[in-house]
Amino acid sequence: MDASPASITILLVDDDRIHSRILEARLKGQGYQVLIANSGESALEQARQSPPTLILCDWLMDGMDGLEVCRAIKQDSALQATHFILLTSRSRVEDRVIGLDCGADDFLSKPVDPDELLARVRSGIRLHQANECLQLLADELRSQKERMDQELAEAADYVRSLLPVQVRGSVVVDSRFVPSHELGGDSFDYFWLDDDHFVMYLADASGHGLAAAFPSISLHNQLRSRSLSVDLHDPAEVLKALNSGFQMERHQGRYLTLWYGVYQSSSRTLRFASAGHPPALIWSEDGGTPTSWLRGQGMAVGLFEDATYITESHAVDHGACLLVYSDGLYEVARSDAPMGALPEFVDLVEDCRDLLRADDGLDRLLERIQTANGDVRFTDDYSVIRAIFP
């Protein structure tokens, strides 16, 4: 960003009127606009009224000296980008260190050499203009980030609007969805396919941002609208059909993990399949039996076109509780401990089995998880579904 000399304003601060006139003549001879101040106090007043591009200031002056002027200029947010050159007859390194500590950008030794004066001024103007460019760039990046944050917040609200509400009846289902700052790829749903079959699934697309949210939203729409050309009662066939239509080379290298289950109320049987997703957890009401891990077998959707999936079955006891979740719930980066892992999370769920049956069970579980992680900020979306089978 080159500017003509006429657009450059230089404030010359010196209580020696003869020396000031000599420097003024040199600078005006190059076309610069020059303002004169014969004291530190008047220099600050002029600078605040009309911020200059560059200040040339004598170190030794009566009243406010050059160091005090420099310090005041650099502490003023409206003036701190102004290039400040101290004029001094001092040549010791210690003196220059003091000047630099006060915020001076450069030095000119007195008596001032005319050629060096102009060279230092040109250099200072270039640095000032470079700083202005960087500031404009920073402002633009800040503005873009604000727009992106707003778009991500709106996208998170949209994803949240797609998610199901609490269900009560022969199956009692509640859920929570907490998007990360960048928004991730979590999506889930649960609904009755017919009078006897209840579907539950949770998907998690790799990555963050809108690009991760789109695949999950697409999957959600296909399943909710029942437009997928496959029997939704068969978990393995559902995963196979989704994998066939979603290959990572066509989606910027993204893939999805997915747990899909169908509960038949008449037989109290849960049929499920998994595509690389963390295992669902289920336990009985009496608490006498250990928690079962409903792992399923199969690679994440989108990794391999010929991936195979297997439907497995699990008998559901009266009053059993099921937990389906995304890995963002336990893969938390902690400053004072290794990243959270699945076994640690399962142990915490074991401790909360009774709490999870309460109406606010999910909230209490999430509070326990947050406390266990030292209240660190979660870096990924996390979602969880709790189903109770009365």
JSON list of C-alpha atoms in Angstrom, two decimals, residues 32-220:
[
{"chain": "A", "resi": 32, "resn": "TYR", "atom": "CA", "xyz": [5.61, 15.43, 3.49]},
{"chain": "A", "resi": 33, "resn": "GLN", "atom": "CA", "xyz": [3.03, 17.25, 5.59]},
{"chain": "A", "resi": 34, "resn": "VAL", "atom": "CA", "xyz": [4.87, 18.44, 8.72]},
{"chain": "A", "resi": 35, "resn": "LEU", "atom": "CA", "xyz": [3.37, 19.51, 12.04]},
{"chain": "A", "resi": 36, "resn": "ILE", "atom": "CA", "xyz": [5.53, 21.27, 14.64]},
{"chain": "A", "resi": 37, "resn": "ALA", "atom": "CA", "xyz": [5.35, 20.96, 18.43]},
{"chain": "A", "resi": 38, "resn": "ASN", "atom": "CA", "xyz": [7.85, 22.70, 20.73]},
{"chain": "A", "resi": 39, "resn": "SER", "atom": "CA", "xyz": [7.00, 20.70, 23.85]},
{"chain": "A", "resi": 40, "resn": "GLY", "atom": "CA", "xyz": [5.93, 17.23, 24.85]},
{"chain": "A", "resi": 41, "resn": "GLU", "atom": "CA", "xyz": [2.57, 18.45, 26.12]},
{"chain": "A", "resi": 42, "resn": "SER", "atom": "CA", "xyz": [1.68, 20.23, 22.88]},
{"chain": "A", "resi": 43, "resn": "ALA", "atom": "CA", "xyz": [2.87, 17.21, 20.90]},
{"chain": "A", "resi": 44, "resn": "LEU", "atom": "CA", "xyz": [0.39, 14.93, 22.67]},
{"chain": "A", "resi": 45, "resn": "GLU", "atom": "CA", "xyz": [-2.43, 17.42, 22.14]},
{"chain": "A", "resi": 46, "resn": "GLN", "atom": "CA", "xyz": [-1.69, 17.69, 18.41]},
{"chain": "A", "resi": 47, "resn": "ALA", "atom": "CA", "xyz": [-1.28, 13.92, 17.97]},
{"chain": "A", "resi": 48, "resn": "ARG", "atom": "CA", "xyz": [-4.64, 13.23, 19.60]},
{"chain": "A", "resi": 49, "resn": "GLN", "atom": "CA", "xyz": [-6.37, 15.85, 17.48]},
{"chain": "A", "resi": 50, "resn": "SER", "atom": "CA", "xyz": [-4.79, 14.66, 14.22]},
{"chain": "A", "resi": 51, "resn": "PRO", "atom": "CA", "xyz": [-2.98, 11.29, 14.48]},
{"chain": "A", "resi": 52, "resn": "PRO", "atom": "CA", "xyz": [0.26, 11.46, 12.46]},
{"chain": "A", "resi": 53, "resn": "THR", "atom": "CA", "xyz": [1.89, 8.69, 10.43]},
{"chain": "A", "resi": 54, "resn": "LEU", "atom": "CA", "xyz": [5.25, 9.22, 12.11]},
{"chain": "A", "resi": 55, "resn": "ILE", "atom": "CA", "xyz": [6.65, 11.19, 15.06]},
{"chain": "A", "resi": 56, "resn": "LEU", "atom": "CA", "xyz": [10.19, 12.58, 15.24]},
{"chain": "A", "resi": 57, "resn": "CYS", "atom": "CA", "xyz": [10.82, 13.55, 18.85]},
{"chain": "A", "resi": 58, "resn": "ASP", "atom": "CA", "xyz": [13.87, 14.94, 20.63]},
{"chain": "A", "resi": 59, "resn": "TRP", "atom": "CA", "xyz": [14.84, 12.99, 23.74]},
{"chain": "A", "resi": 60, "resn": "LEU", "atom": "CA", "xyz": [16.03, 15.90, 25.88]},
{"chain": "A", "resi": 61, "resn": "MET", "atom": "CA", "xyz": [13.42, 18.65, 26.27]},
{"chain": "A", "resi": 62, "resn": "ASP", "atom": "CA", "xyz": [12.27, 20.88, 29.10]},
{"chain": "A", "resi": 63, "resn": "GLY", "atom": "CA", "xyz": [9.18, 19.61, 30.85]},
{"chain": "A", "resi": 64, "resn": "MET", "atom": "CA", "xyz": [7.96, 16.35, 29.33]},
{"chain": "A", "resi": 65, "resn": "ASP", "atom": "CA", "xyz": [10.96, 14.70, 27.68]},
{"chain": "A", "resi": 66, "resn": "GLY", "atom": "CA", "xyz": [10.98, 12.41, 24.64]},
{"chain": "A", "resi": 67, "resn": "LEU", "atom": "CA", "xyz": [10.72, 9.19, 26.68]},
{"chain": "A", "resi": 68, "resn": "GLU", "atom": "CA", "xyz": [7.57, 10.43, 28.41]},
{"chain": "A", "resi": 69, "resn": "VAL", "atom": "CA", "xyz": [6.05, 11.47, 25.10]},
{"chain": "A", "resi": 70, "resn": "CYS", "atom": "CA", "xyz": [6.89, 8.08, 23.59]},
{"chain": "A", "resi": 71, "resn": "ARG", "atom": "CA", "xyz": [5.41, 6.22, 26.54]},
{"chain": "A", "resi": 72, "resn": "ALA", "atom": "CA", "xyz": [2.18, 8.25, 26.40]},
{"chain": "A", "resi": 73, "resn": "ILE", "atom": "CA", "xyz": [1.85, 7.77, 22.62]},
{"chain": "A", "resi": 74, "resn": "LYS", "atom": "CA", "xyz": [2.31, 4.00, 22.84]},
{"chain": "A", "resi": 75, "resn": "GLN", "atom": "CA", "xyz": [-0.20, 3.71, 25.68]},
{"chain": "A", "resi": 76, "resn": "ASP", "atom": "CA", "xyz": [-2.89, 5.47, 23.65]},
{"chain": "A", "resi": 77, "resn": "SER", "atom": "CA", "xyz": [-4.80, 2.84, 21.63]},
{"chain": "A", "resi": 78, "resn": "ALA", "atom": "CA", "xyz": [-5.55, 5.40, 18.90]},
{"chain": "A", "resi": 79, "resn": "LEU", "atom": "CA", "xyz": [-1.87, 6.32, 18.50]},
{"chain": "A", "resi": 80, "resn": "GLN", "atom": "CA", "xyz": [0.13, 3.22, 19.42]},
{"chain": "A", "resi": 81, "resn": "ALA", "atom": "CA", "xyz": [0.59, 2.22, 15.76]},
{"chain": "A", "resi": 82, "resn": "THR", "atom": "CA", "xyz": [2.31, 5.56, 15.01]},
{"chain": "A", "resi": 83, "resn": "HIS", "atom": "CA", "xyz": [5.98, 5.05, 14.15]},
{"chain": "A", "resi": 84, "resn": "PHE", "atom": "CA", "xyz": [8.06, 6.82, 16.79]},
{"chain": "A", "resi": 85, "resn": "ILE", "atom": "CA", "xyz": [11.69, 7.94, 16.18]},
{"chain": "A", "resi": 86, "resn": "LEU", "atom": "CA", "xyz": [13.71, 9.34, 19.06]},
{"chain": "A", "resi": 87, "resn": "LEU", "atom": "CA", "xyz": [16.29, 12.04, 18.26]},
{"chain": "A", "resi": 88, "resn": "THR", "atom": "CA", "xyz": [19.21, 11.78, 20.65]},
{"chain": "A", "resi": 89, "resn": "SER", "atom": "CA", "xyz": [22.85, 12.61, 21.07]},
{"chain": "A", "resi": 90, "resn": "ARG", "atom": "CA", "xyz": [23.19, 9.60, 23.37]},
{"chain": "A", "resi": 91, "resn": "SER", "atom": "CA", "xyz": [25.01, 6.67, 21.83]},
{"chain": "A", "resi": 92, "resn": "ARG", "atom": "CA", "xyz": [25.33, 4.22, 24.71]},
{"chain": "A", "resi": 93, "resn": "VAL", "atom": "CA", "xyz": [23.61, 0.85, 24.33]},
{"chain": "A", "resi": 94, "resn": "GLU", "atom": "CA", "xyz": [22.05, 1.30, 27.78]},
{"chain": "A", "resi": 95, "resn": "ASP", "atom": "CA", "xyz": [20.31, 4.49, 26.62]},
{"chain": "A", "resi": 96, "resn": "ARG", "atom": "CA", "xyz": [18.91, 2.83, 23.53]},
{"chain": "A", "resi": 97, "resn": "VAL", "atom": "CA", "xyz": [17.60, -0.05, 25.64]},
{"chain": "A", "resi": 98, "resn": "ILE", "atom": "CA", "xyz": [15.75, 2.48, 27.80]},
{"chain": "A", "resi": 99, "resn": "GLY", "atom": "CA", "xyz": [14.26, 4.05, 24.69]},
{"chain": "A", "resi": 100, "resn": "LEU", "atom": "CA", "xyz": [13.17, 0.71, 23.28]},
{"chain": "A", "resi": 101, "resn": "ASP", "atom": "CA", "xyz": [11.57, -0.23, 26.59]},
{"chain": "A", "resi": 102, "resn": "CYS", "atom": "CA", "xyz": [9.52, 2.96, 26.39]},
{"chain": "A", "resi": 103, "resn": "GLY", "atom": "CA", "xyz": [8.23, 1.91, 22.97]},
{"chain": "A", "resi": 104, "resn": "ALA", "atom": "CA", "xyz": [10.52, 3.77, 20.56]},
{"chain": "A", "resi": 105, "resn": "ASP", "atom": "CA", "xyz": [10.62, 2.19, 17.10]},
{"chain": "A", "resi": 106, "resn": "ASP", "atom": "CA", "xyz": [13.88, 3.76, 15.92]},
{"chain": "A", "resi": 107, "resn": "PHE", "atom": "CA", "xyz": [16.63, 6.25, 16.78]},
{"chain": "A", "resi": 108, "resn": "LEU", "atom": "CA", "xyz": [18.38, 9.10, 14.98]},
{"chain": "A", "resi": 109, "resn": "SER", "atom": "CA", "xyz": [21.66, 10.42, 16.28]},
{"chain": "A", "resi": 110, "resn": "LYS", "atom": "CA", "xyz": [22.16, 14.18, 16.63]},
{"chain": "A", "resi": 111, "resn": "PRO", "atom": "CA", "xyz": [23.40, 16.06, 14.77]},
{"chain": "A", "resi": 112, "resn": "VAL", "atom": "CA", "xyz": [21.07, 14.47, 12.22]},
{"chain": "A", "resi": 113, "resn": "ASP", "atom": "CA", "xyz": [22.52, 13.48, 8.86]},
{"chain": "A", "resi": 114, "resn": "PRO", "atom": "CA", "xyz": [20.08, 14.63, 6.14]},
{"chain": "A", "resi": 115, "resn": "ASP", "atom": "CA", "xyz": [20.30, 11.43, 4.09]},
{"chain": "A", "resi": 116, "resn": "GLU", "atom": "CA", "xyz": [19.90, 9.22, 7.16]},
{"chain": "A", "resi": 117, "resn": "LEU", "atom": "CA", "xyz": [16.92, 11.32, 8.28]},
{"chain": "A", "resi": 118, "resn": "LEU", "atom": "CA", "xyz": [15.06, 10.71, 5.03]},
{"chain": "A", "resi": 119, "resn": "ALA", "atom": "CA", "xyz": [16.04, 7.02, 4.93]},
{"chain": "A", "resi": 120, "resn": "ARG", "atom": "CA", "xyz": [14.80, 6.45, 8.49]},
{"chain": "A", "resi": 121, "resn": "VAL", "atom": "CA", "xyz": [11.57, 8.30, 7.71]},
{"chain": "A", "resi": 122, "resn": "ARG", "atom": "CA", "xyz": [10.95, 6.24, 4.56]},
{"chain": "A", "resi": 123, "resn": "SER", "atom": "CA", "xyz": [11.62, 3.04, 6.50]},
{"chain": "A", "resi": 124, "resn": "GLY", "atom": "CA", "xyz": [9.26, 4.12, 9.28]},
{"chain": "A", "resi": 125, "resn": "ILE", "atom": "CA", "xyz": [6.51, 4.96, 6.78]},
{"chain": "A", "resi": 126, "resn": "ARG", "atom": "CA", "xyz": [6.86, 1.55, 5.16]},
{"chain": "A", "resi": 127, "resn": "LEU", "atom": "CA", "xyz": [6.57, -0.16, 8.54]},
{"chain": "A", "resi": 128, "resn": "HIS", "atom": "CA", "xyz": [3.58, 1.96, 9.47]},
{"chain": "A", "resi": 129, "resn": "GLN", "atom": "CA", "xyz": [1.81, 1.11, 6.21]},
{"chain": "A", "resi": 130, "resn": "ALA", "atom": "CA", "xyz": [2.63, -2.58, 6.65]},
{"chain": "A", "resi": 131, "resn": "ASN", "atom": "CA", "xyz": [1.13, -2.46, 10.13]},
{"chain": "A", "resi": 132, "resn": "GLU", "atom": "CA", "xyz": [-1.98, -0.78, 8.72]},
{"chain": "A", "resi": 133, "resn": "CYS", "atom": "CA", "xyz": [-2.32, -3.57, 6.15]},
{"chain": "A", "resi": 134, "resn": "LEU", "atom": "CA", "xyz": [-1.95, -6.19, 8.88]},
{"chain": "A", "resi": 135, "resn": "GLN", "atom": "CA", "xyz": [-4.56, -4.42, 10.97]},
{"chain": "A", "resi": 136, "resn": "LEU", "atom": "CA", "xyz": [-6.99, -4.32, 8.05]},
{"chain": "A", "resi": 137, "resn": "LEU", "atom": "CA", "xyz": [-6.36, -8.01, 7.46]},
{"chain": "A", "resi": 138, "resn": "ALA", "atom": "CA", "xyz": [-6.87, -8.78, 11.16]},
{"chain": "A", "resi": 139, "resn": "ASP", "atom": "CA", "xyz": [-10.13, -6.82, 11.15]},
{"chain": "A", "resi": 140, "resn": "GLU", "atom": "CA", "xyz": [-11.31, -8.72, 8.07]},
{"chain": "A", "resi": 141, "resn": "LEU", "atom": "CA", "xyz": [-10.38, -12.07, 9.62]},
{"chain": "A", "resi": 142, "resn": "ARG", "atom": "CA", "xyz": [-12.17, -11.09, 12.82]},
{"chain": "A", "resi": 143, "resn": "SER", "atom": "CA", "xyz": [-15.24, -10.13, 10.82]},
{"chain": "A", "resi": 144, "resn": "GLN", "atom": "CA", "xyz": [-15.12, -13.40, 8.87]},
{"chain": "A", "resi": 145, "resn": "LYS", "atom": "CA", "xyz": [-14.78, -15.38, 12.10]},
{"chain": "A", "resi": 146, "resn": "GLU", "atom": "CA", "xyz": [-17.78, -13.59, 13.59]},
{"chain": "A", "resi": 147, "resn": "ARG", "atom": "CA", "xyz": [-19.81, -14.42, 10.47]},
{"chain": "A", "resi": 148, "resn": "MET", "atom": "CA", "xyz": [-18.64, -18.03, 10.58]},
{"chain": "A", "resi": 149, "resn": "ASP", "atom": "CA", "xyz": [-19.48, -18.32, 14.28]},
{"chain": "A", "resi": 150, "resn": "GLN", "atom": "CA", "xyz": [-22.93, -16.95, 13.56]},
{"chain": "A", "resi": 151, "resn": "GLU", "atom": "CA", "xyz": [-23.43, -19.43, 10.71]},
{"chain": "A", "resi": 152, "resn": "LEU", "atom": "CA", "xyz": [-22.27, -22.33, 12.88]},
{"chain": "A", "resi": 153, "resn": "ALA", "atom": "CA", "xyz": [-24.62, -21.24, 15.66]},
{"chain": "A", "resi": 154, "resn": "GLU", "atom": "CA", "xyz": [-27.52, -21.10, 13.18]},
{"chain": "A", "resi": 155, "resn": "ALA", "atom": "CA", "xyz": [-26.52, -24.52, 11.82]},
{"chain": "A", "resi": 156, "resn": "ALA", "atom": "CA", "xyz": [-26.44, -25.93, 15.36]},
{"chain": "A", "resi": 157, "resn": "ASP", "atom": "CA", "xyz": [-29.92, -24.52, 15.96]},
{"chain": "A", "resi": 158, "resn": "TYR", "atom": "CA", "xyz": [-31.09, -26.16, 12.73]},
{"chain": "A", "resi": 159, "resn": "VAL", "atom": "CA", "xyz": [-29.62, -29.53, 13.70]},
{"chain": "A", "resi": 160, "resn": "ARG", "atom": "CA", "xyz": [-31.24, -29.19, 17.11]},
{"chain": "A", "resi": 161, "resn": "SER", "atom": "CA", "xyz": [-34.61, -28.46, 15.49]},
{"chain": "A", "resi": 162, "resn": "LEU", "atom": "CA", "xyz": [-34.40, -31.79, 13.63]},
{"chain": "A", "resi": 163, "resn": "LEU", "atom": "CA", "xyz": [-33.86, -33.84, 16.76]},
{"chain": "A", "resi": 164, "resn": "PRO", "atom": "CA", "xyz": [-36.73, -35.71, 18.41]},
{"chain": "A", "resi": 165, "resn": "VAL", "atom": "CA", "xyz": [-38.49, -34.79, 21.63]},
{"chain": "A", "resi": 166, "resn": "GLN", "atom": "CA", "xyz": [-38.96, -36.99, 24.66]},
{"chain": "A", "resi": 167, "resn": "VAL", "atom": "CA", "xyz": [-41.07, -40.11, 24.14]},
{"chain": "A", "resi": 168, "resn": "ARG", "atom": "CA", "xyz": [-43.22, -41.79, 26.79]},
{"chain": "A", "resi": 169, "resn": "GLY", "atom": "CA", "xyz": [-45.24, -44.99, 26.65]},
{"chain": "A", "resi": 170, "resn": "SER", "atom": "CA", "xyz": [-44.11, -48.59, 26.27]},
{"chain": "A", "resi": 171, "resn": "VAL", "atom": "CA", "xyz": [-40.65, -47.08, 25.68]},
{"chain": "A", "resi": 172, "resn": "VAL", "atom": "CA", "xyz": [-39.49, -43.99, 27.58]},
{"chain": "A", "resi": 173, "resn": "VAL", "atom": "CA", "xyz": [-36.78, -42.10, 25.68]},
{"chain": "A", "resi": 174, "resn": "ASP", "atom": "CA", "xyz": [-34.92, -38.91, 26.46]},
{"chain": "A", "resi": 175, "resn": "SER", "atom": "CA", "xyz": [-31.84, -37.38, 24.80]},
{"chain": "A", "resi": 176, "resn": "ARG", "atom": "CA", "xyz": [-29.32, -34.56, 24.87]},
{"chain": "A", "resi": 177, "resn": "PHE", "atom": "CA", "xyz": [-27.35, -32.86, 22.10]},
{"chain": "A", "resi": 178, "resn": "VAL", "atom": "CA", "xyz": [-24.56, -30.38, 22.87]},
{"chain": "A", "resi": 179, "resn": "PRO", "atom": "CA", "xyz": [-22.75, -29.01, 19.79]},
{"chain": "A", "resi": 180, "resn": "SER", "atom": "CA", "xyz": [-19.13, -27.95, 20.02]},
{"chain": "A", "resi": 181, "resn": "HIS", "atom": "CA", "xyz": [-18.07, -24.41, 19.16]},
{"chain": "A", "resi": 182, "resn": "GLU", "atom": "CA", "xyz": [-17.16, -25.58, 15.65]},
{"chain": "A", "resi": 183, "resn": "LEU", "atom": "CA", "xyz": [-20.19, -27.86, 15.26]},
{"chain": "A", "resi": 184, "resn": "GLY", "atom": "CA", "xyz": [-19.62, -31.52, 14.51]},
{"chain": "A", "resi": 185, "resn": "GLY", "atom": "CA", "xyz": [-21.40, -34.36, 12.82]},
{"chain": "A", "resi": 186, "resn": "ASP", "atom": "CA", "xyz": [-23.65, -35.76, 15.55]},
{"chain": "A", "resi": 187, "resn": "SER", "atom": "CA", "xyz": [-27.22, -36.63, 14.66]},
{"chain": "A", "resi": 188, "resn": "PHE", "atom": "CA", "xyz": [-29.79, -39.01, 16.13]},
{"chain": "A", "resi": 189, "resn": "ASP", "atom": "CA", "xyz": [-33.43, -39.92, 16.03]},
{"chain": "A", "resi": 190, "resn": "TYR", "atom": "CA", "xyz": [-36.01, -42.34, 17.49]},
{"chain": "A", "resi": 191, "resn": "PHE", "atom": "CA", "xyz": [-39.54, -43.06, 16.33]},
{"chain": "A", "resi": 192, "resn": "TRP", "atom": "CA", "xyz": [-42.14, -45.82, 15.95]},
{"chain": "A", "resi": 193, "resn": "LEU", "atom": "CA", "xyz": [-41.92, -47.65, 12.64]},
{"chain": "A", "resi": 194, "resn": "ASP", "atom": "CA", "xyz": [-45.24, -49.30, 13.38]},
{"chain": "A", "resi": 195, "resn": "ASP", "atom": "CA", "xyz": [-47.24, -50.30, 16.45]},
{"chain": "A", "resi": 196, "resn": "ASP", "atom": "CA", "xyz": [-44.68, -52.92, 17.46]},
{"chain": "A", "resi": 197, "resn": "HIS", "atom": "CA", "xyz": [-41.27, -51.62, 16.33]},
{"chain": "A", "resi": 198, "resn": "PHE", "atom": "CA", "xyz": [-39.35, -48.64, 17.69]},
{"chain": "A", "resi": 199, "resn": "VAL", "atom": "CA", "xyz": [-36.20, -47.34, 15.93]},
{"chain": "A", "resi": 200, "resn": "MET", "atom": "CA", "xyz": [-33.27, -45.65, 17.67]},
{"chain": "A", "resi": 201, "resn": "TYR", "atom": "CA", "xyz": [-30.02, -44.57, 16.05]},
{"chain": "A", "resi": 202, "resn": "LEU", "atom": "CA", "xyz": [-27.10, -42.23, 16.64]},
{"chain": "A", "resi": 203, "resn": "ALA", "atom": "CA", "xyz": [-24.65, -41.15, 13.92]},
{"chain": "A", "resi": 204, "resn": "ASP", "atom": "CA", "xyz": [-21.38, -39.24, 14.14]},
{"chain": "A", "resi": 205, "resn": "ALA", "atom": "CA", "xyz": [-19.67, -37.88, 11.01]},
{"chain": "A", "resi": 206, "resn": "SER", "atom": "CA", "xyz": [-15.92, -37.34, 11.06]},
{"chain": "A", "resi": 207, "resn": "GLY", "atom": "CA", "xyz": [-14.54, -33.83, 11.31]},
{"chain": "A", "resi": 208, "resn": "HIS", "atom": "CA", "xyz": [-16.07, -30.53, 12.36]},
{"chain": "A", "resi": 209, "resn": "GLY", "atom": "CA", "xyz": [-17.99, -27.67, 10.85]},
{"chain": "A", "resi": 210, "resn": "LEU", "atom": "CA", "xyz": [-20.76, -27.57, 8.29]},
{"chain": "A", "resi": 211, "resn": "ALA", "atom": "CA", "xyz": [-19.03, -30.19, 6.12]},
{"chain": "A", "resi": 212, "resn": "ALA", "atom": "CA", "xyz": [-19.37, -32.69, 8.98]},
{"chain": "A", "resi": 213, "resn": "ALA", "atom": "CA", "xyz": [-22.97, -31.73, 9.74]},
{"chain": "A", "resi": 214, "resn": "PHE", "atom": "CA", "xyz": [-24.28, -32.20, 6.18]},
{"chain": "A", "resi": 215, "resn": "PRO", "atom": "CA", "xyz": [-23.76, -36.00, 5.97]},
{"chain": "A", "resi": 216, "resn": "SER", "atom": "CA", "xyz": [-25.51, -36.54, 9.30]},
{"chain": "A", "resi": 217, "resn": "ILE", "atom": "CA", "xyz": [-28.42, -34.31, 8.28]},
{"chain": "A", "resi": 218, "resn": "SER", "atom": "CA", "xyz": [-28.70, -36.18, 4.97]},
{"chain": "A", "resi": 219, "resn": "LEU", "atom": "CA", "xyz": [-28.78, -39.51, 6.80]},
{"chain": "A", "resi": 220, "resn": "HIS", "atom": "CA", "xyz": [-31.37, -38.16, 9.24]}
]
